[in-house]
Amino acid sequence: MTAMVKAEGVHKSYGAAHILKGIDLEVAAGEVFCLIGPSGSGKSTFLRCINHLEKINAGRLYVDGELVGYRQKGDKLYELKDNEVALKRRDIGMVFQRFNLFPHMTALENVMEAPIQVKGESKAVARERAGKLLDRVGLADKAGNYPSQLSGGQQQRVAIARALAMEPKLMLFDEPTSALDPELVGDVLDVMRDLAESGMTMVVVTHEMGFAREVGDSLVFMDGGVVVESGNPKDVLTKPQHERTKAFLSKVL
Ligand SMILES: Nc1ncnc2c1ncn2[C@@H]1O[C@H](COP(=O)(O)OP(=O)(O)OP(=O)(O)O)[C@@H](O)[C@H]1O
């Protein structure tokens, strides 16, 4: 079976700063794949490389069997044009730490926007789907609210609905609960758990070890731009093999 995400020797630098130092990993279709590690270890950078918000400097990155950002002809790689990258990015939903909803649009309008603008969908179809998605994230009664009239947790759930409106085959989550007050985290994690149960392939950068243990199928511990340890979340979290993993977990568990 084709992996949904495959990284082979992925390197990424910002100027002289070498951030990702040869990442190899595979995310199977339908899998919930959690990335943990200390601040600055390159987790967000790796996530951003998956949808080509960042360009990699070496290695190969594939989504659903296709090279990210390039086309291969023989042994040569040709960079995709912006419109080609945008077309591929449609299939990948991303949820950020900061929800970045459009402030002048209601929750419903936020969820309707991309299918109309990007796919040229009719308003009626987009509205119907948006209503269903808001219901799915428990916010049917907030459809008419503007972001400023929603809590952080509710805004994040709208952001998840907005990403799902494009019917992605892969969802990327970059610390989706870190900016939230503790009492709002649970509702967002519940939505993510439901999404996982529906079979969505998810790559989740998280500090929520409970979520990783209960919902994750695989877990990778990154440090200093390399994968230090990976495996079944329960095994890695309860029986870490590497000193660096042990040291990190002793601080966060
Ligand atoms: N656009 C950029 N330009 C220069 N350096 C960057 C850029 N983005 C990230 N970095 C640097 O890359 C390193 C890795 O950052 P990254 O955000 O990927 O780490 P992280 O593991 O996700 O950390 P955190 O858990 O704090 O979000 C950091 O040292 C950061 O300062």
CSV table of C-alpha atoms and ligand atoms in Angstrom, one decimal:
chain,number,residue,atom,x,y,z
A,1,MET,CA,0.0,0.0,0.0
A,2,THR,CA,1.2,3.5,-0.8
A,3,ALA,CA,2.1,5.6,2.3
A,4,MET,CA,0.1,8.8,2.6
A,5,VAL,CA,3.3,10.6,3.6
A,6,LYS,CA,6.8,9.3,3.0
A,7,ALA,CA,10.0,11.2,3.9
A,8,GLU,CA,13.4,10.0,2.7
A,9,GLY,CA,16.5,11.8,4.0
A,10,VAL,CA,14.7,15.2,4.3
A,11,HIS,CA,16.9,18.1,5.1
A,12,LYS,CA,15.9,21.7,5.7
A,13,SER,CA,18.0,24.8,6.5
A,14,TYR,CA,17.1,28.4,7.2
A,15,GLY,CA,20.3,30.2,6.0
A,16,ALA,CA,23.1,28.6,8.0
A,17,ALA,CA,20.8,27.0,10.5
A,18,HIS,CA,20.4,23.3,9.7
A,19,ILE,CA,17.0,22.4,11.1
A,20,LEU,CA,16.0,19.0,9.7
A,21,LYS,CA,18.9,16.7,9.4
A,22,GLY,CA,17.8,13.7,7.4
A,23,ILE,CA,14.2,12.8,8.4
A,24,ASP,CA,13.0,9.3,7.3
A,25,LEU,CA,9.5,8.3,8.1
A,26,GLU,CA,6.3,6.9,6.7
A,27,VAL,CA,2.7,7.7,7.6
A,28,ALA,CA,0.2,5.0,6.4
A,29,ALA,CA,-3.2,6.0,5.1
A,30,GLY,CA,-5.8,6.2,7.9
A,31,GLU,CA,-3.1,6.5,10.5
A,32,VAL,CA,-2.9,9.1,13.4
A,33,PHE,CA,0.8,9.9,13.5
A,34,CYS,CA,2.0,12.0,16.4
A,35,LEU,CA,5.2,14.1,16.4
A,36,ILE,CA,6.6,15.1,19.8
A,37,GLY,CA,9.9,16.7,20.9
A,38,PRO,CA,11.4,19.7,22.6
A,39,SER,CA,10.8,23.2,21.4
A,40,GLY,CA,12.9,24.0,18.3
A,41,SER,CA,13.5,20.4,17.3
A,42,GLY,CA,11.9,21.0,13.9
A,43,LYS,CA,8.5,19.5,14.3
A,44,SER,CA,6.6,22.5,12.8
A,45,THR,CA,9.2,22.9,10.1
A,46,PHE,CA,8.7,19.3,9.0
A,47,LEU,CA,4.9,19.7,9.0
A,48,ARG,CA,5.2,22.8,6.9
A,49,CYS,CA,7.4,20.9,4.4
A,50,ILE,CA,4.7,18.3,3.9
A,51,ASN,CA,2.4,20.9,2.3
A,52,HIS,CA,5.3,22.8,0.7
A,53,LEU,CA,4.9,25.9,2.8
A,54,GLU,CA,8.7,25.3,3.2
A,55,LYS,CA,11.0,24.0,0.6
A,56,ILE,CA,13.3,21.1,1.5
A,57,ASN,CA,17.0,21.4,0.7
A,58,ALA,CA,17.7,17.7,0.2
A,59,GLY,CA,15.9,14.3,0.2
A,60,ARG,CA,12.5,13.4,-1.0
A,61,LEU,CA,9.1,14.0,0.4
A,62,TYR,CA,6.0,12.3,-1.0
A,63,VAL,CA,2.3,12.7,-0.3
A,64,ASP,CA,0.0,9.9,-1.5
A,65,GLY,CA,2.8,8.7,-3.8
A,66,GLU,CA,3.5,12.1,-5.4
A,67,LEU,CA,6.6,14.2,-4.9
A,68,VAL,CA,5.9,17.4,-2.9
A,69,GLY,CA,6.7,20.5,-4.9
A,70,TYR,CA,8.5,18.8,-7.8
A,71,ARG,CA,7.9,16.7,-10.8
A,72,GLN,CA,10.4,14.0,-11.7
A,73,LYS,CA,11.5,13.4,-15.3
A,74,GLY,CA,14.2,10.7,-15.6
A,75,ASP,CA,16.6,11.6,-12.7
A,76,LYS,CA,15.9,15.3,-12.9
A,77,LEU,CA,13.5,17.2,-10.6
A,78,TYR,CA,11.6,20.2,-11.9
A,79,GLU,CA,10.0,22.6,-9.4
A,80,LEU,CA,6.2,22.9,-9.7
A,81,LYS,CA,4.7,26.3,-10.5
A,82,ASP,CA,2.7,28.1,-7.8
A,83,ASN,CA,-0.6,27.1,-9.3
A,84,GLU,CA,0.4,23.5,-9.4
A,85,VAL,CA,1.5,23.6,-5.8
A,86,ALA,CA,-1.8,25.2,-4.8
A,87,LEU,CA,-3.7,22.5,-6.6
A,88,LYS,CA,-1.9,19.8,-4.6
A,89,ARG,CA,-2.3,21.7,-1.4
A,90,ARG,CA,-6.1,21.5,-1.7
A,91,ASP,CA,-5.8,17.9,-0.7
A,92,ILE,CA,-4.1,18.7,2.6
A,93,GLY,CA,-5.9,20.4,5.5
A,94,MET,CA,-3.8,22.3,8.0
A,95,VAL,CA,-4.8,23.5,11.5
A,96,PHE,CA,-2.4,25.9,13.2
A,97,GLN,CA,-1.9,26.8,16.8
A,98,ARG,CA,-3.5,30.2,16.1
A,99,PHE,CA,-6.7,29.6,14.3
A,100,ASN,CA,-6.5,32.5,11.8
A,101,LEU,CA,-10.2,32.6,11.0
A,102,PHE,CA,-11.4,35.5,8.8
A,103,PRO,CA,-12.6,38.0,11.5
A,104,HIS,CA,-15.2,39.7,9.3
A,105,MET,CA,-16.9,36.4,8.4
A,106,THR,CA,-19.3,34.3,10.5
A,107,ALA,CA,-18.3,30.7,11.5
A,108,LEU,CA,-20.5,29.4,8.6
A,109,GLU,CA,-19.0,31.8,6.1
A,110,ASN,CA,-15.4,30.9,7.2
A,111,VAL,CA,-16.2,27.2,6.5
A,112,MET,CA,-17.9,28.0,3.2
A,113,GLU,CA,-15.1,30.2,1.8
A,114,ALA,CA,-12.5,27.9,0.4
A,115,PRO,CA,-14.8,25.6,-1.5
A,116,ILE,CA,-16.4,28.6,-3.2
A,117,GLN,CA,-13.2,30.6,-3.9
A,118,VAL,CA,-10.8,27.7,-4.6
A,119,LYS,CA,-13.1,25.1,-6.2
A,120,GLY,CA,-15.7,27.4,-7.6
A,121,GLU,CA,-18.5,25.5,-5.7
A,122,SER,CA,-22.0,27.0,-5.6
A,123,LYS,CA,-22.9,28.9,-2.4
A,124,ALA,CA,-25.8,26.5,-1.7
A,125,VAL,CA,-23.6,23.4,-1.8
A,126,ALA,CA,-20.9,25.1,0.3
A,127,ARG,CA,-23.5,26.3,2.8
A,128,GLU,CA,-25.0,22.8,3.2
A,129,ARG,CA,-21.7,21.2,3.8
A,130,ALA,CA,-20.5,23.9,6.1
A,131,GLY,CA,-23.7,23.5,8.2
A,132,LYS,CA,-23.0,19.8,8.5
A,133,LEU,CA,-19.4,20.3,9.4
A,134,LEU,CA,-20.2,22.8,12.1
A,135,ASP,CA,-22.7,20.3,13.5
A,136,ARG,CA,-20.0,17.7,13.4
A,137,VAL,CA,-17.6,19.9,15.5
A,138,GLY,CA,-20.5,20.6,18.0
A,139,LEU,CA,-21.1,24.2,16.8
A,140,ALA,CA,-24.3,24.1,14.9
A,141,ASP,CA,-25.8,26.8,17.2
A,142,LYS,CA,-22.8,29.1,16.6
A,143,ALA,CA,-23.0,29.3,12.8
A,144,GLY,CA,-23.9,32.9,12.8
A,145,ASN,CA,-21.3,34.0,15.3
A,146,TYR,CA,-18.2,36.0,14.3
A,147,PRO,CA,-14.8,34.7,15.6
A,148,SER,CA,-14.7,37.5,18.2
A,149,GLN,CA,-17.9,36.0,19.6
A,150,LEU,CA,-16.4,32.5,20.0
A,151,SER,CA,-14.0,31.1,22.6
A,152,GLY,CA,-10.6,30.0,21.5
A,153,GLY,CA,-11.7,26.3,21.6
A,154,GLN,CA,-14.7,27.1,19.5
A,155,GLN,CA,-12.6,29.1,17.0
A,156,GLN,CA,-10.2,26.1,16.7
A,157,ARG,CA,-13.2,23.8,16.1
A,158,VAL,CA,-14.4,26.1,13.3
A,159,ALA,CA,-10.8,26.1,11.9
A,160,ILE,CA,-10.9,22.3,11.8
A,161,ALA,CA,-14.3,22.4,10.1
A,162,ARG,CA,-12.9,24.9,7.6
A,163,ALA,CA,-10.0,22.6,6.7
A,164,LEU,CA,-12.4,19.7,6.4
A,165,ALA,CA,-14.6,21.6,4.0
A,166,MET,CA,-12.0,21.1,1.2
A,167,GLU,CA,-12.4,17.3,1.8
A,168,PRO,CA,-8.7,16.7,2.3
A,169,LYS,CA,-7.1,13.3,2.2
A,170,LEU,CA,-4.6,14.3,4.9
A,171,MET,CA,-4.9,16.6,7.9
A,172,LEU,CA,-1.9,18.3,9.5
A,173,PHE,CA,-2.2,19.7,13.0
A,174,ASP,CA,0.4,22.0,14.4
A,175,GLU,CA,0.0,22.1,18.2
A,176,PRO,CA,-3.8,22.8,17.8
A,177,THR,CA,-4.4,23.1,21.5
A,178,SER,CA,-1.3,24.9,22.8
A,179,ALA,CA,-2.8,28.3,22.6
A,180,LEU,CA,-6.0,27.3,24.5
A,181,ASP,CA,-7.0,27.7,28.1
A,182,PRO,CA,-6.8,24.3,29.7
A,183,GLU,CA,-10.6,23.9,30.1
A,184,LEU,CA,-11.1,24.4,26.3
A,185,VAL,CA,-8.6,21.7,25.2
A,186,GLY,CA,-10.9,18.7,25.8
A,187,ASP,CA,-13.5,19.7,23.2
A,188,VAL,CA,-10.9,20.2,20.5
A,189,LEU,CA,-9.3,16.9,21.3
A,190,ASP,CA,-12.7,15.2,21.2
A,191,VAL,CA,-13.2,16.6,17.7
A,192,MET,CA,-9.8,15.3,16.6
A,193,ARG,CA,-10.6,11.9,18.2
A,194,ASP,CA,-13.8,11.7,16.2
A,195,LEU,CA,-12.0,12.6,13.0
A,196,ALA,CA,-9.4,9.9,13.7
A,197,GLU,CA,-12.2,7.3,14.2
A,198,SER,CA,-13.6,8.3,10.8
A,199,GLY,CA,-10.4,7.1,9.2
A,200,MET,CA,-8.8,10.4,8.4
A,201,THR,CA,-5.0,10.3,8.0
A,202,MET,CA,-3.6,12.8,10.5
A,203,VAL,CA,-0.1,14.1,11.3
A,204,VAL,CA,-0.3,15.8,14.7
A,205,VAL,CA,2.4,17.9,16.4
A,206,THR,CA,1.4,17.9,20.0
A,207,HIS,CA,2.3,18.3,23.6
A,208,GLU,CA,-0.8,16.3,24.6
A,209,MET,CA,0.7,13.0,25.6
A,210,GLY,CA,-2.7,11.6,26.7
A,211,PHE,CA,-4.0,12.2,23.1
A,212,ALA,CA,-0.9,10.7,21.6
A,213,ARG,CA,-1.2,7.6,23.8
A,214,GLU,CA,-4.9,7.1,23.4
A,215,VAL,CA,-5.5,8.1,19.8
A,216,GLY,CA,-2.1,7.9,18.1
A,217,ASP,CA,-1.2,4.8,16.0
A,218,SER,CA,2.4,5.9,15.7
A,219,LEU,CA,4.6,8.3,17.6
A,220,VAL,CA,7.9,9.9,16.6
A,221,PHE,CA,10.2,11.7,19.1
A,222,MET,CA,12.3,14.3,17.3
A,223,ASP,CA,15.2,16.2,18.8
A,224,GLY,CA,17.7,18.4,17.1
A,225,GLY,CA,16.3,17.8,13.7
A,226,VAL,CA,16.5,14.0,13.7
A,227,VAL,CA,14.0,11.2,14.6
A,228,VAL,CA,15.4,9.8,17.8
A,229,GLU,CA,12.8,7.2,18.5
A,230,SER,CA,9.6,6.0,16.9
A,231,GLY,CA,7.0,3.3,17.4
A,232,ASN,CA,3.7,2.5,19.0
A,233,PRO,CA,2.8,5.5,21.3
A,234,LYS,CA,2.2,3.4,24.4
A,235,ASP,CA,5.6,1.7,24.0
A,236,VAL,CA,7.5,4.9,23.4
A,237,LEU,CA,5.8,6.8,26.2
A,238,THR,CA,6.0,4.1,28.8
A,239,LYS,CA,9.3,2.3,27.7
A,240,PRO,CA,11.5,4.9,25.9
A,241,GLN,CA,14.7,3.3,24.7
A,242,HIS,CA,16.9,6.4,24.2
A,243,GLU,CA,18.3,8.7,26.9
A,244,ARG,CA,17.1,11.8,25.1
A,245,THR,CA,13.5,10.5,24.9
A,246,LYS,CA,13.6,9.5,28.6
A,247,ALA,CA,14.9,13.0,29.5
A,248,PHE,CA,12.2,14.7,27.5
A,249,LEU,CA,9.4,12.6,28.8
A,250,SER,CA,10.5,13.0,32.4
A,251,LYS,CA,9.9,16.7,32.0
A,252,VAL,CA,6.5,16.6,30.2
A,253,LEU,CA,4.8,13.5,31.8
B,1,LIG,N1,11.2,30.9,8.9
B,1,LIG,C1,12.3,30.7,9.7
B,1,LIG,N2,13.4,31.3,9.5
B,1,LIG,C2,14.5,31.0,10.3
B,1,LIG,N3,14.5,30.1,11.3
B,1,LIG,C3,13.3,29.4,11.5
B,1,LIG,C4,12.2,29.7,10.7
B,1,LIG,N4,11.2,28.8,11.2
B,1,LIG,C5,11.7,28.1,12.2
B,1,LIG,N5,13.0,28.5,12.4
B,1,LIG,C6,13.9,27.9,13.4
B,1,LIG,O1,13.9,26.5,13.2
B,1,LIG,C7,14.0,25.8,14.4
B,1,LIG,C8,12.9,24.7,14.5
B,1,LIG,O2,11.7,25.4,14.6
B,1,LIG,P1,10.3,24.6,14.6
B,1,LIG,O3,9.2,25.6,14.8
B,1,LIG,O4,10.2,23.7,13.5
B,1,LIG,O5,10.4,23.8,16.0
B,1,LIG,P2,9.4,23.0,16.8
B,1,LIG,O6,10.0,21.7,17.1
B,1,LIG,O7,8.1,23.0,16.1
B,1,LIG,O8,9.2,23.9,18.1
B,1,LIG,P3,8.0,24.3,19.0
B,1,LIG,O9,7.5,23.1,19.7
B,1,LIG,O10,8.5,25.4,19.9
B,1,LIG,O11,6.9,24.8,18.0
B,1,LIG,C9,13.9,26.8,15.5
B,1,LIG,O12,15.3,27.1,16.0
B,1,LIG,C10,13.4,28.0,14.8
B,1,LIG,O13,13.9,29.2,15.4
